[in-house]
XYZ file of C-alpha atoms in Angstrom:
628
model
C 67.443 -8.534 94.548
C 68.291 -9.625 91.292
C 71.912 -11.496 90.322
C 73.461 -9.652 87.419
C 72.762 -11.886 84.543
C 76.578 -13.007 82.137
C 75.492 -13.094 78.849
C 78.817 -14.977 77.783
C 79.642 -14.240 74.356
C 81.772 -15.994 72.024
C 84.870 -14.503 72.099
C 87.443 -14.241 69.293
C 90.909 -13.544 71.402
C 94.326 -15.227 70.723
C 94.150 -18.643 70.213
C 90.651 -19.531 71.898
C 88.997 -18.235 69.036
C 89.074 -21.738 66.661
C 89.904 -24.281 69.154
C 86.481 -25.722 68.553
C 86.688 -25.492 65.084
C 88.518 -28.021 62.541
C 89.015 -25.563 60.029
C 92.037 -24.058 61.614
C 95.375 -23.862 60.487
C 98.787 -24.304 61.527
C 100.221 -20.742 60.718
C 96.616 -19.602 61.241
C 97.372 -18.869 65.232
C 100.188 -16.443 64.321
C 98.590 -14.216 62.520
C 96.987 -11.158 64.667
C 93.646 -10.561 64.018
C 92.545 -7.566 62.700
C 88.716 -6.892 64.525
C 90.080 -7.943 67.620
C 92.331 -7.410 70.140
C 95.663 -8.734 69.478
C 97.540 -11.500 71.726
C 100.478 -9.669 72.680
C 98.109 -6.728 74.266
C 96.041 -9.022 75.840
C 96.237 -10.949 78.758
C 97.613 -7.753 80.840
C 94.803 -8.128 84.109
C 91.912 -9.648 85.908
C 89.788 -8.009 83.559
C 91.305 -9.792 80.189
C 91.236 -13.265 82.420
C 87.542 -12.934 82.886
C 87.342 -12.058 79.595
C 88.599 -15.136 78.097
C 87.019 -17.413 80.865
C 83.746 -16.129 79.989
C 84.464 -17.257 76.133
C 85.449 -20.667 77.882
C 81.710 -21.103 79.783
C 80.388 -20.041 75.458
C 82.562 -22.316 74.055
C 82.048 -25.407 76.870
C 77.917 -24.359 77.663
C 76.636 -25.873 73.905
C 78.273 -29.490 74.845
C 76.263 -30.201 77.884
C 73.264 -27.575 77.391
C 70.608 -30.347 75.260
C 71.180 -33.159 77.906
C 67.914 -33.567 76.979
C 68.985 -35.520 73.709
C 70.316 -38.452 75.206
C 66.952 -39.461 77.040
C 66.072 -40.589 73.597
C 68.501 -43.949 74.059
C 66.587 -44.837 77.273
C 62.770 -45.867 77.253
C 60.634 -43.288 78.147
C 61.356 -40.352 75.486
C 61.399 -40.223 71.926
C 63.895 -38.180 69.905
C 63.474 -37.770 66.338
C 65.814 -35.591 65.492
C 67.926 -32.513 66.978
C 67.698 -28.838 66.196
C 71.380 -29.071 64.844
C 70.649 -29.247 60.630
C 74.473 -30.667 60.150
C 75.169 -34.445 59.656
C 79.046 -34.509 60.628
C 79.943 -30.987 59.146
C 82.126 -29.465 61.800
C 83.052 -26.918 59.858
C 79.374 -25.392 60.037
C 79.251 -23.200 62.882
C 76.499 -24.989 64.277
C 77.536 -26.120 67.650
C 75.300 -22.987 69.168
C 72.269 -25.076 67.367
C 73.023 -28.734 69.003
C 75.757 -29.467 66.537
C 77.714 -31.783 68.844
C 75.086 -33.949 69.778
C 73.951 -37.122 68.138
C 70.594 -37.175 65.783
C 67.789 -39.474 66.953
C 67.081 -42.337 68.396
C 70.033 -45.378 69.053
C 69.824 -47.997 66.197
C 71.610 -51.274 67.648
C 70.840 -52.743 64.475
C 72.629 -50.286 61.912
C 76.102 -51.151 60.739
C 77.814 -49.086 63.262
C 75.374 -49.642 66.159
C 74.569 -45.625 65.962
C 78.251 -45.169 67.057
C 79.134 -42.593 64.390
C 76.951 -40.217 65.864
C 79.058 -39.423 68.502
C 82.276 -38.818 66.873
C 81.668 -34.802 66.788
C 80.890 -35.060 70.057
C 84.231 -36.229 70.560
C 85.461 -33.890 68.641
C 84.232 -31.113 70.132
C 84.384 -31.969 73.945
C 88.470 -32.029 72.989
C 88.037 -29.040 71.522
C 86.201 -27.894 74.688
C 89.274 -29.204 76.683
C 91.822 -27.245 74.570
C 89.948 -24.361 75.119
C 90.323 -24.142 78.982
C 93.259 -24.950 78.529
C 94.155 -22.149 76.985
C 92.788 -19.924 79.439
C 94.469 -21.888 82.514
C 97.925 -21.945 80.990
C 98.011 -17.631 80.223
C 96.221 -17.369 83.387
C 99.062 -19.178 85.593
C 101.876 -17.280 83.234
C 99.519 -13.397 84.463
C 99.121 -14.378 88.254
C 103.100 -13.641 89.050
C 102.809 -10.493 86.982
C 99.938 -9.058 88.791
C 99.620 -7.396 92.208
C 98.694 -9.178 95.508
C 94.852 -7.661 95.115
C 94.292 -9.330 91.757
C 95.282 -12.696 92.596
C 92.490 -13.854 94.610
C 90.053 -12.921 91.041
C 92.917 -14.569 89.170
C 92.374 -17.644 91.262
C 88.663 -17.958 90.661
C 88.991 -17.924 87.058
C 91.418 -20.317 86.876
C 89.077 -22.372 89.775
C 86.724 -21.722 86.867
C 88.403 -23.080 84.013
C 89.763 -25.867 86.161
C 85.945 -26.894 86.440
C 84.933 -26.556 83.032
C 87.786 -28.801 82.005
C 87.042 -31.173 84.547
C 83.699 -31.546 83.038
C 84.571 -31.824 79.800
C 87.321 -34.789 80.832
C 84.105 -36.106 82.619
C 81.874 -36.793 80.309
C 84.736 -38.383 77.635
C 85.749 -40.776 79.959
C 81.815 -41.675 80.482
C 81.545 -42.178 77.131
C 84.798 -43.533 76.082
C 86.768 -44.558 78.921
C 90.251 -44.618 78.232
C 91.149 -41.575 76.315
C 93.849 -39.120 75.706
C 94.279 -36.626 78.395
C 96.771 -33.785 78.304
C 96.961 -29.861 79.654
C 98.612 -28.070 77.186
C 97.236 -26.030 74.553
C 97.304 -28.861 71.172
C 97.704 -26.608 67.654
C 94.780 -28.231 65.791
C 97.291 -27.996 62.586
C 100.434 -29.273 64.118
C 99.400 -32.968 63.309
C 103.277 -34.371 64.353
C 102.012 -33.380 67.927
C 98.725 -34.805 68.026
C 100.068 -38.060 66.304
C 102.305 -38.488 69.491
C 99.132 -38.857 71.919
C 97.827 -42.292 73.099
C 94.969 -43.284 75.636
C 95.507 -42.317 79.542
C 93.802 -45.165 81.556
C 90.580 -43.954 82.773
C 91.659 -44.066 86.820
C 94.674 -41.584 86.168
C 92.282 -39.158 84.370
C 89.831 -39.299 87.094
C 92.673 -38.577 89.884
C 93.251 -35.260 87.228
C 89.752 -34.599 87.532
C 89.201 -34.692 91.243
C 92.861 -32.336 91.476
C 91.072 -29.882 89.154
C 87.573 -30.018 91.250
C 89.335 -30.026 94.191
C 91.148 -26.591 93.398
C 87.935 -25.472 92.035
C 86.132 -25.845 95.313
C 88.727 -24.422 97.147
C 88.916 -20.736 95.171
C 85.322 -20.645 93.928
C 83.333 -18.050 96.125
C 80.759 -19.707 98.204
C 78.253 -17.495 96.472
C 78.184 -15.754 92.916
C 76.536 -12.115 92.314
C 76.800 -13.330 88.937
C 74.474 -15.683 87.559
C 76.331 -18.078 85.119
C 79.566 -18.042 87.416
C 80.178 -21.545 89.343
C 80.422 -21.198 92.970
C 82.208 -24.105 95.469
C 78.512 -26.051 95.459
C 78.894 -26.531 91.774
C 82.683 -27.981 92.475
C 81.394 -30.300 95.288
C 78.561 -31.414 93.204
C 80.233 -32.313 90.340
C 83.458 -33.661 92.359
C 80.906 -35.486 94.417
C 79.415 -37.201 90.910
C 82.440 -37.843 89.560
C 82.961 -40.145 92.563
C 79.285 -41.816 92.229
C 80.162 -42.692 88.773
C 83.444 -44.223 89.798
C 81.798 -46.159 92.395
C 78.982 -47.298 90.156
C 81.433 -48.487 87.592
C 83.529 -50.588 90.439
C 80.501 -51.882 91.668
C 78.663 -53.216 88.773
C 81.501 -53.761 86.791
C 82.696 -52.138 82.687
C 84.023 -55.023 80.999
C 83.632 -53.465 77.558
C 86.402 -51.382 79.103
C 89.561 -53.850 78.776
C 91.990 -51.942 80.934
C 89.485 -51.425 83.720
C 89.507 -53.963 86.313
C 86.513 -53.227 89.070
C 87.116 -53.682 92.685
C 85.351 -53.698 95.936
C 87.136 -51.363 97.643
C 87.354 -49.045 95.826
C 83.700 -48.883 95.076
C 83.293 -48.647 98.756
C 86.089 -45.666 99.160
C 84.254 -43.721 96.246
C 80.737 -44.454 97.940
C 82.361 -42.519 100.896
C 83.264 -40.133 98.599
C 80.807 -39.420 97.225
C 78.175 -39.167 99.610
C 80.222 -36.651 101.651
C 80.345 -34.476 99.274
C 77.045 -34.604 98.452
C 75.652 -34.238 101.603
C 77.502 -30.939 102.206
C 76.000 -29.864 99.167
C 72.583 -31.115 100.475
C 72.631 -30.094 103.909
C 75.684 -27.677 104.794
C 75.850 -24.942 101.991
C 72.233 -23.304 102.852
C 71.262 -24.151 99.429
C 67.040 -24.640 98.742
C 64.791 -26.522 96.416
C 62.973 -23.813 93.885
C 60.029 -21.866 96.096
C 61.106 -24.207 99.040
C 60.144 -27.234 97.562
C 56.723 -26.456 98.032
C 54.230 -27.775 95.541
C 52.254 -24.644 94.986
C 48.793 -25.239 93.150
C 47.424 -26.785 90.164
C 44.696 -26.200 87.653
C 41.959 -28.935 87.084
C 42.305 -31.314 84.830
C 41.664 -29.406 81.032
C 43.189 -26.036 82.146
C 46.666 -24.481 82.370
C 46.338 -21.197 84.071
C 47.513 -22.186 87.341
C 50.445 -24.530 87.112
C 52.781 -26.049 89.877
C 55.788 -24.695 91.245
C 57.501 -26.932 89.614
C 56.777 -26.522 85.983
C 57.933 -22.693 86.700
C 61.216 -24.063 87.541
C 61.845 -25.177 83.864
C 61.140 -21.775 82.465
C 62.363 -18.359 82.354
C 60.845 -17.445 85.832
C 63.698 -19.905 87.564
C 66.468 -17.932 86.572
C 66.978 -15.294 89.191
C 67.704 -16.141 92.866
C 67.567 -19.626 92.496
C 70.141 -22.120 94.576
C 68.094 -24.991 92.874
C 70.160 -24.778 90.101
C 73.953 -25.297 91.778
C 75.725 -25.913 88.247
C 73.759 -24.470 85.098
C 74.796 -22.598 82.375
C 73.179 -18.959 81.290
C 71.588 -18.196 77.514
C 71.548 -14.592 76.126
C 67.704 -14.640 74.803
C 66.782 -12.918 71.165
C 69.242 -10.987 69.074
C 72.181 -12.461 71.037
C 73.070 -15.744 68.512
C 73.082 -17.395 72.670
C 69.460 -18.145 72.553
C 68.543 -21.622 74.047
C 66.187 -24.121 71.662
C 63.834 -25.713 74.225
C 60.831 -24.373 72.886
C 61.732 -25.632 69.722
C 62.468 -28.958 70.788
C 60.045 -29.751 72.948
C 56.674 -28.011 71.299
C 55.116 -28.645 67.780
C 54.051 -25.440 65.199
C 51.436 -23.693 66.599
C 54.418 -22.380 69.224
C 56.106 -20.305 67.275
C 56.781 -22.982 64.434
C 58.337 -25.669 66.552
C 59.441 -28.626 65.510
C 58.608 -31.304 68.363
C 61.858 -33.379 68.191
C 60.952 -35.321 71.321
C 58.268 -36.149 73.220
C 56.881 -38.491 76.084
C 56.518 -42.113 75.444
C 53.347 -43.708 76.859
C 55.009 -45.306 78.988
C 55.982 -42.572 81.373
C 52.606 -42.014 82.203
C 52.922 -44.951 84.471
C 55.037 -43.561 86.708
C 53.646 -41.014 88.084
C 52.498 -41.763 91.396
C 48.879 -40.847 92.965
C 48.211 -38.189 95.537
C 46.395 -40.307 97.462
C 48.357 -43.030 98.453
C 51.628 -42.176 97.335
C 51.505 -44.995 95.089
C 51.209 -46.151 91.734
C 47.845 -46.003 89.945
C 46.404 -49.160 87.761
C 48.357 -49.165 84.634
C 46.680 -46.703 81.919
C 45.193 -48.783 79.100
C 45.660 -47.481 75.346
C 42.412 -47.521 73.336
C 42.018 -45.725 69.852
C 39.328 -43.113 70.100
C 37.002 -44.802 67.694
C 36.083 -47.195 70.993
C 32.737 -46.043 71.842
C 33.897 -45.681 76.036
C 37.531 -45.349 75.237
C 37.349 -41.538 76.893
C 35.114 -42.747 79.340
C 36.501 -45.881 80.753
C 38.284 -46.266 83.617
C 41.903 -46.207 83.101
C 41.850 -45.417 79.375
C 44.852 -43.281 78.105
C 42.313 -41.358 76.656
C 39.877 -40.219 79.549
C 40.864 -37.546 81.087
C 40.104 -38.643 84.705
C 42.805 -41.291 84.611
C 44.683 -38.522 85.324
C 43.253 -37.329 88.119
C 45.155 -36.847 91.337
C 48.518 -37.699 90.427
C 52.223 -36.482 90.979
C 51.982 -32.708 90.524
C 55.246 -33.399 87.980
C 52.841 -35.088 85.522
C 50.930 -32.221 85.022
C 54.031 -29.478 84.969
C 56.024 -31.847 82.240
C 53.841 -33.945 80.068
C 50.345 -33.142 78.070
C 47.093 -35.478 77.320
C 44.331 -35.318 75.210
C 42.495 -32.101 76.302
C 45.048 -30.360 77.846
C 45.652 -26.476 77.149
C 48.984 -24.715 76.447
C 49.364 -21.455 75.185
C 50.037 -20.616 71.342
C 52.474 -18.603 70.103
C 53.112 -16.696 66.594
C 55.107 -14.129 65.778
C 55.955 -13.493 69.116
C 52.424 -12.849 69.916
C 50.134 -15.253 71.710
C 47.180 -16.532 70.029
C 45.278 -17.439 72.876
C 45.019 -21.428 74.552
C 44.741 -24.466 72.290
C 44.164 -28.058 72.857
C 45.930 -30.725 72.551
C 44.237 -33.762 70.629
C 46.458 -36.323 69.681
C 46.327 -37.241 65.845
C 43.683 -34.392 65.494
C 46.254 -31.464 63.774
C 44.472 -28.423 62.824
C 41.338 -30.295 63.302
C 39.056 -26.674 63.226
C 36.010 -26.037 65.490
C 36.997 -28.873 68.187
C 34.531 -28.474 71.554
C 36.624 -29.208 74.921
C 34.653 -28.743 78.119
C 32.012 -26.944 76.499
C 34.655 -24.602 75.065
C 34.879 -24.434 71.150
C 38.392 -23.826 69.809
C 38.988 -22.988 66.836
C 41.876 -25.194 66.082
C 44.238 -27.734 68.006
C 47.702 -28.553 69.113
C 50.160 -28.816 65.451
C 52.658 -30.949 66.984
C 54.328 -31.707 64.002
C 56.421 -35.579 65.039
C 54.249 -36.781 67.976
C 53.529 -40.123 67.209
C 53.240 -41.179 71.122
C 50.193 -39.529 72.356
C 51.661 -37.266 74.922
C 53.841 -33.846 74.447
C 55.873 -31.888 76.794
C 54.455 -28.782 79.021
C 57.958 -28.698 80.221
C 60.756 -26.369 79.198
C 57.517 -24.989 77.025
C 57.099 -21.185 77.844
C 53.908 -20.026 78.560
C 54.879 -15.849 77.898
C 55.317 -14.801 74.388
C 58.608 -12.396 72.885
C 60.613 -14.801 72.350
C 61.277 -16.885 68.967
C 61.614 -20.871 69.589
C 65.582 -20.191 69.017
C 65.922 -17.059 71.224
C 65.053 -18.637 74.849
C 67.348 -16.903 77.921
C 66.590 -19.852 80.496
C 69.441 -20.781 82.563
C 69.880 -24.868 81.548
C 70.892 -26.510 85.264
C 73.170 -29.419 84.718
C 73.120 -30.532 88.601
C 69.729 -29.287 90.324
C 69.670 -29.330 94.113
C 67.063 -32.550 93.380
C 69.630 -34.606 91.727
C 72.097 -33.821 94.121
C 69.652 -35.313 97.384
C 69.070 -38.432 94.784
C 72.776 -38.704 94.355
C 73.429 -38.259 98.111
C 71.034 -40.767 99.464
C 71.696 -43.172 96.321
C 75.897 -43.098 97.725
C 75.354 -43.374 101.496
C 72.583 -46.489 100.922
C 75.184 -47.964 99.104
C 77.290 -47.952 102.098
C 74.895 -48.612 104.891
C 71.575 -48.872 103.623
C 68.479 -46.325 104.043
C 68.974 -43.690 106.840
C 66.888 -40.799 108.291
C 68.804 -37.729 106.201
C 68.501 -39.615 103.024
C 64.598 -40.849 103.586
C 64.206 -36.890 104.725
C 65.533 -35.901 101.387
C 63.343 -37.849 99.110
C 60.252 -37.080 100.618
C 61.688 -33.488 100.062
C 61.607 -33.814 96.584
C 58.094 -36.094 96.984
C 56.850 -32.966 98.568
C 57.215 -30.536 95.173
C 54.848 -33.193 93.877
C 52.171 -33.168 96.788
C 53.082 -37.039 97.206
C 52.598 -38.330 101.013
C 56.060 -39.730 102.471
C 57.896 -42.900 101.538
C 56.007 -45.796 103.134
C 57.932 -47.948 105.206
C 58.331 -50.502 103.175
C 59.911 -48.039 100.521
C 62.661 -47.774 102.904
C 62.894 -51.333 104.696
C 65.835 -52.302 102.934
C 69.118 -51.372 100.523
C 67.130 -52.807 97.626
C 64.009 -51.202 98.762
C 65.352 -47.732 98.926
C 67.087 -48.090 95.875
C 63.869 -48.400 93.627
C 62.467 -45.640 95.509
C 65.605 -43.554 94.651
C 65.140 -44.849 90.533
C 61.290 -43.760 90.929
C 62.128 -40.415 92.208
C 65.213 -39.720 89.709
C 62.924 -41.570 86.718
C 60.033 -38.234 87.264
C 61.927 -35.397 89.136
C 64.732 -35.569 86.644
C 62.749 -36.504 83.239
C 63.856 -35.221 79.835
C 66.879 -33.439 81.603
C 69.391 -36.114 80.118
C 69.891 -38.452 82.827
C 68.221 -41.652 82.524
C 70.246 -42.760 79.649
C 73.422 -42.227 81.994
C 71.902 -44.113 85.160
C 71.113 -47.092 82.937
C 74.283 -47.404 81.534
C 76.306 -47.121 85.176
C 74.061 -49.280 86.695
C 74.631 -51.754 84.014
C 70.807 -51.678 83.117
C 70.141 -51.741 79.380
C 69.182 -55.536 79.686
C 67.325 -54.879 82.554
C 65.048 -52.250 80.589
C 65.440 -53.734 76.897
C 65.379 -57.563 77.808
C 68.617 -60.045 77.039
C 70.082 -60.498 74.147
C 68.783 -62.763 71.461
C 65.432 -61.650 72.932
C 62.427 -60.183 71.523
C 63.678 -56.473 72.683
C 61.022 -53.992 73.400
C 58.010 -52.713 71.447
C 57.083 -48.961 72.320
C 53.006 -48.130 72.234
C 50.991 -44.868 71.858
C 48.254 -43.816 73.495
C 45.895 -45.417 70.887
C 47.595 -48.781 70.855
C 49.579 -48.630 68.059
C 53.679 -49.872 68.072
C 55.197 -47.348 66.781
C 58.777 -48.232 67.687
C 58.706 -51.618 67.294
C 61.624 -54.394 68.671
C 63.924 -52.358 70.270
C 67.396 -54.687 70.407
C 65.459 -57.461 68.839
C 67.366 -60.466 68.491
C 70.382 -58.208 69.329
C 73.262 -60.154 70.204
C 75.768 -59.061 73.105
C 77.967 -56.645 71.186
C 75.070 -54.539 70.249
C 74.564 -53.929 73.965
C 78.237 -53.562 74.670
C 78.355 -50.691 72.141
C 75.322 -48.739 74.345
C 78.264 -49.319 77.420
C 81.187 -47.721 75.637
C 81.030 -45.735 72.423
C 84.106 -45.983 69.463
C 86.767 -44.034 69.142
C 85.793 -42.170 65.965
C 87.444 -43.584 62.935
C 88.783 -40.041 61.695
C 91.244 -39.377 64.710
C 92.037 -42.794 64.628
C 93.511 -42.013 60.894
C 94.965 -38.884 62.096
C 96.540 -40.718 65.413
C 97.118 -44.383 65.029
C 98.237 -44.785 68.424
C 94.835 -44.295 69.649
C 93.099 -48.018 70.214
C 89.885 -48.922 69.368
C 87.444 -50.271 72.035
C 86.824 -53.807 71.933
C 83.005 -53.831 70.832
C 84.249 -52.004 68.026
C 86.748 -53.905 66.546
């Protein structure tokens, strides 16, 4: 049976309506609007609370719904550009398009280290914060008002809200550490009040954040008829990362945070945390891996009729009756102004004019693991196609068979030369087409003894591979007007988080093994070996392997590199040649990634600046020290 299906509009009630805009005034709030419902005869039941909570989840959904983005400042995705068409124009009603997120790939080397490019996202996560506010303060003023069979609904919303702020206050003390934290509606034009706010150190806003997820977990319903809605899992999972993160940053240390001073103990106590959390979310909530986890079956090499169960899990198909996805956030399809962008993003123009803004980088073919042994093939070798065995040879990028019997994820998420996807135009589909890398609208092109009339347009690709997924393979909907249900904790990252926190306390152990091979399973890999899981260390690479393919191009590698104080690890030192980036042919294409970067360039990848503009607007706010 079917969940009913929010679509969550964007609601223009009371004040809510402009919190995420700059553009509005101080007198603006008082006026009453005249195509909506007026302040003073709203907020009278339930019904008007779930109203304005549900214009909370639209307002909150396009600030963590193109994770995706950020993989681009970690090595194995390229991001050219976003779908957003602003440069720092808040005031162009773009956020539904991408608008707070940052365009292309990190530049160490530019003046401001890339920096800039996160000051809307500042902006807007603050407005995201004023916004449940909003809806938590008139909710907390309705509850005493109502009658005794209301409250319980009343609670859930404001469980809701609670969460969506806590997630906002999450991801800006991620970025930025210390920052301003307050619960009370701000008047975007009352600049005497926001002058008056300074930074709250980071540990006091986390303790806010736990308080908020705690509440959340405890009036969330265990289960939601309504897809969209959080549920107690989604509390616990995001309580339970939270904790991670804290215990990451005590661990391996944030000196480009001044204030912060790491500790043992503490690292240990959020471990704990942490991985009981998790693990009720893993194990004690009855929650399942898409189709079970099983694998399902695959298409030779060349075709795309049959694809794994897990490529289905990144379309459409997913979105009903699917515990998978334990917090995720619903789009409203075509004609709704809700639509999600993935097809857009991730395809070139011959699906429905696509744009390709990001695609594999060579090197992620590497890490997909064979069949066979559960292990890691030979390394692929590049070759340009002009080589007379280069699609022949053994191991060459370019021969097909190198990818033969690996990871079942490699075939559901990335494309090679000769692989088939379906076209789209119009809304219509125009049949299968090839993919050929540097071959666009090459006509007449044999594959397989099949002639095809033309190949893959992928627009940007300049890395030899392109995404299958997130790309659709049904046609009626426009490459803006996707309805798939973005999950921003999966069930998979939740058993990597789990068995990451409790090997951090005591090493590997059976429930966490169990778990991985789990999520080995939806890629027909054998078990862990033993000496996978031999030791802390051991376990821990096997845990980076697993989160590196299962959770690819869903935003998260950027985030585990930065906790895990990685960059130099990945990039090389500073002062140090940095990192070249390869195609499939051979050619560098990104060459000398933090090249003769010195230290501050990688201390501005650990904590971002506070943008210059509130700084004007609020000189009590500080300036991170990288920035200075």
């Amino acid at each position: 049976m079917k969940r009913q299906r929010i679509h969550i509009q964007l609601l223009a009630i009371a004040a809510g309506w402009c919190v995420l805009a700059t553009s509005c005034v101080k007198d603006l709030l008082d006026q009453e609007p005249t195509t909506e419902l007026p302040e003073s005869q709203f907020w009278k039941s339930e019904k008007d609370a779930k109203v304005a909570v549900m214009g909370a989840y639209a307002d909150v959904r396009p600030l963590f719904d193109r994770e995706y983005y950020f993989d681009g400042l970690a090595e194995f995705q390229r991001v050219r550009g976003t779908s957003s068409t602003v440069n720092d124009d808040l005031n162009s009603g773009s956020l539904q398009k991408g608008g707070a997120y940052p365009t292309g790939n990190w530049n160490p080397a530019s003046p401001s280290g890339g920096g800039d490019r996160y000051d809307r996202m500042f902006r807007y996560l603050y407005g995201g914060v004023n916004r449940t506010n909003y809806v938590i303060e008139n909710v907390k003023t309705l509850i005493p008002k109502v009658g005794n069979t209301a409250i319980p609904e009343l609670e859930r919303i404001m469980g809701e809200a609670r969460l969506l702020r806590g997630l906002v206050y999450f991801r800006l003390i991620t970025m930025w550490g210390d920052v301003p934290y307050f619960t009370q509606v701000i008047n975007p034009g009352n600049q005497y009040e926001i002058a008056q706010i300074t930074r709250t150190p980071i540990k006091q806003i986390k303790d806010s954040i736990y308080a908020d997820l705690t509440y959340a977990f405890e009036k969330l319903p265990q289960a939601s008829s309504e897809q969209g809605r959080f549920t107690k899992a989604s509390a616990l999972a995001l309580r339970g990362k939270l904790m991670l993160y804290w215990a990451s940053w005590n661990e391996y240390g944030w000196p480009e945070l001044e204030t912060f001073q790491p500790s043992p103990a503490e690292a240990t106590d959020a471990y704990t945390k942490a991985a009981a959390d998790l693990r009720t979310v893993s194990l004690g909530m009855g929650l399942n891996l898409w189709r079970n986890g099983d694998p399902g079956e695959i298409d030779t090499l060349g075709k795309a009729e049959i694809l794994p169960n897990y490529y289905y899990l990144f379309t459409p198909v997913a979105n009903d009756n699917n515990t998978e996805f334990v917090l995720a956030f619903t789009h409203g399809g075509i004609n709704t102004g809700q639509g999600e962008e993935l097809m857009r993003d991730v395809a070139g123009r011959s699906h429905e004019g696509s744009q390709c803004w990001m695609t594999p980088r060579f090197e992620i073919a590497d890490r997909y693991q064979l069949t066979t042994t559960g292990d890691f093939a030979p390394p692929l070798i590049p070759l340009k196609p002009s080589v007379a065995d280069a699609r022949t040879r053994p191991n060459s990028a370019l021969n097909p068979l190198s990818y033969a019997n690996r990871d079942y994820r490699m075939k559901s998420s990335i494309m090679w030369d000769y692989e088939l996807s379906i076209a789209f135009n119009s809304l219509k589909s125009t049949g299968f087409i090839p993919f050929i890398y540097n071959t666009w609208n090459s006509p007449n092109i044999v594959v397989n003894g099949i002639r095809y009339d033309n190949v893959y347009n992928t627009d940007g690709c300049n890395t030899g591979y392109v995404f299958r997924k997130f790309l659709r393979n049904t046609a009626g909907l426009g490459r803006s007007d996707g309805n798939y249900t973005y999950p921003w904790i999966r069930l998979a990252d939740v058993y990597l988080m789990y068995a990451e926190a409790s090997n951090a306390i005591g090493g590997p152990n059976a429930e966490a093994i169990e778990l991985l091979n789990k999520i080995r399973r939806r890629g027909n890999l054998p078990p862990l070996g033993a000496d996978k899981t031999a030791s802390k260390e051991a376990f821990f690479n096997a845990i980076e392997q697993e989160r590196i393919v299962e959770l690819f191009a869903e935003g998260h590698r950027f985030w585990d590199l930065r906790r895990w104080r990685a960059i130099e690890r990945v990039f090389g030192p500073t002062g140090g040649p940095g990192r070249d980036f390869r195609d499939t042919h051979g050619e560098i294409t990104t060459r000398g990634v933090f090249q003769n970067q010195q230290e501050r360039a990688y201390q501005r990848v650990y904590i971002f600046r506070i943008p210059l503009g509130e700084r004007e607007r609020n000189p009590k706010l500080t300036q991170n020290t990288p920035w200075l």
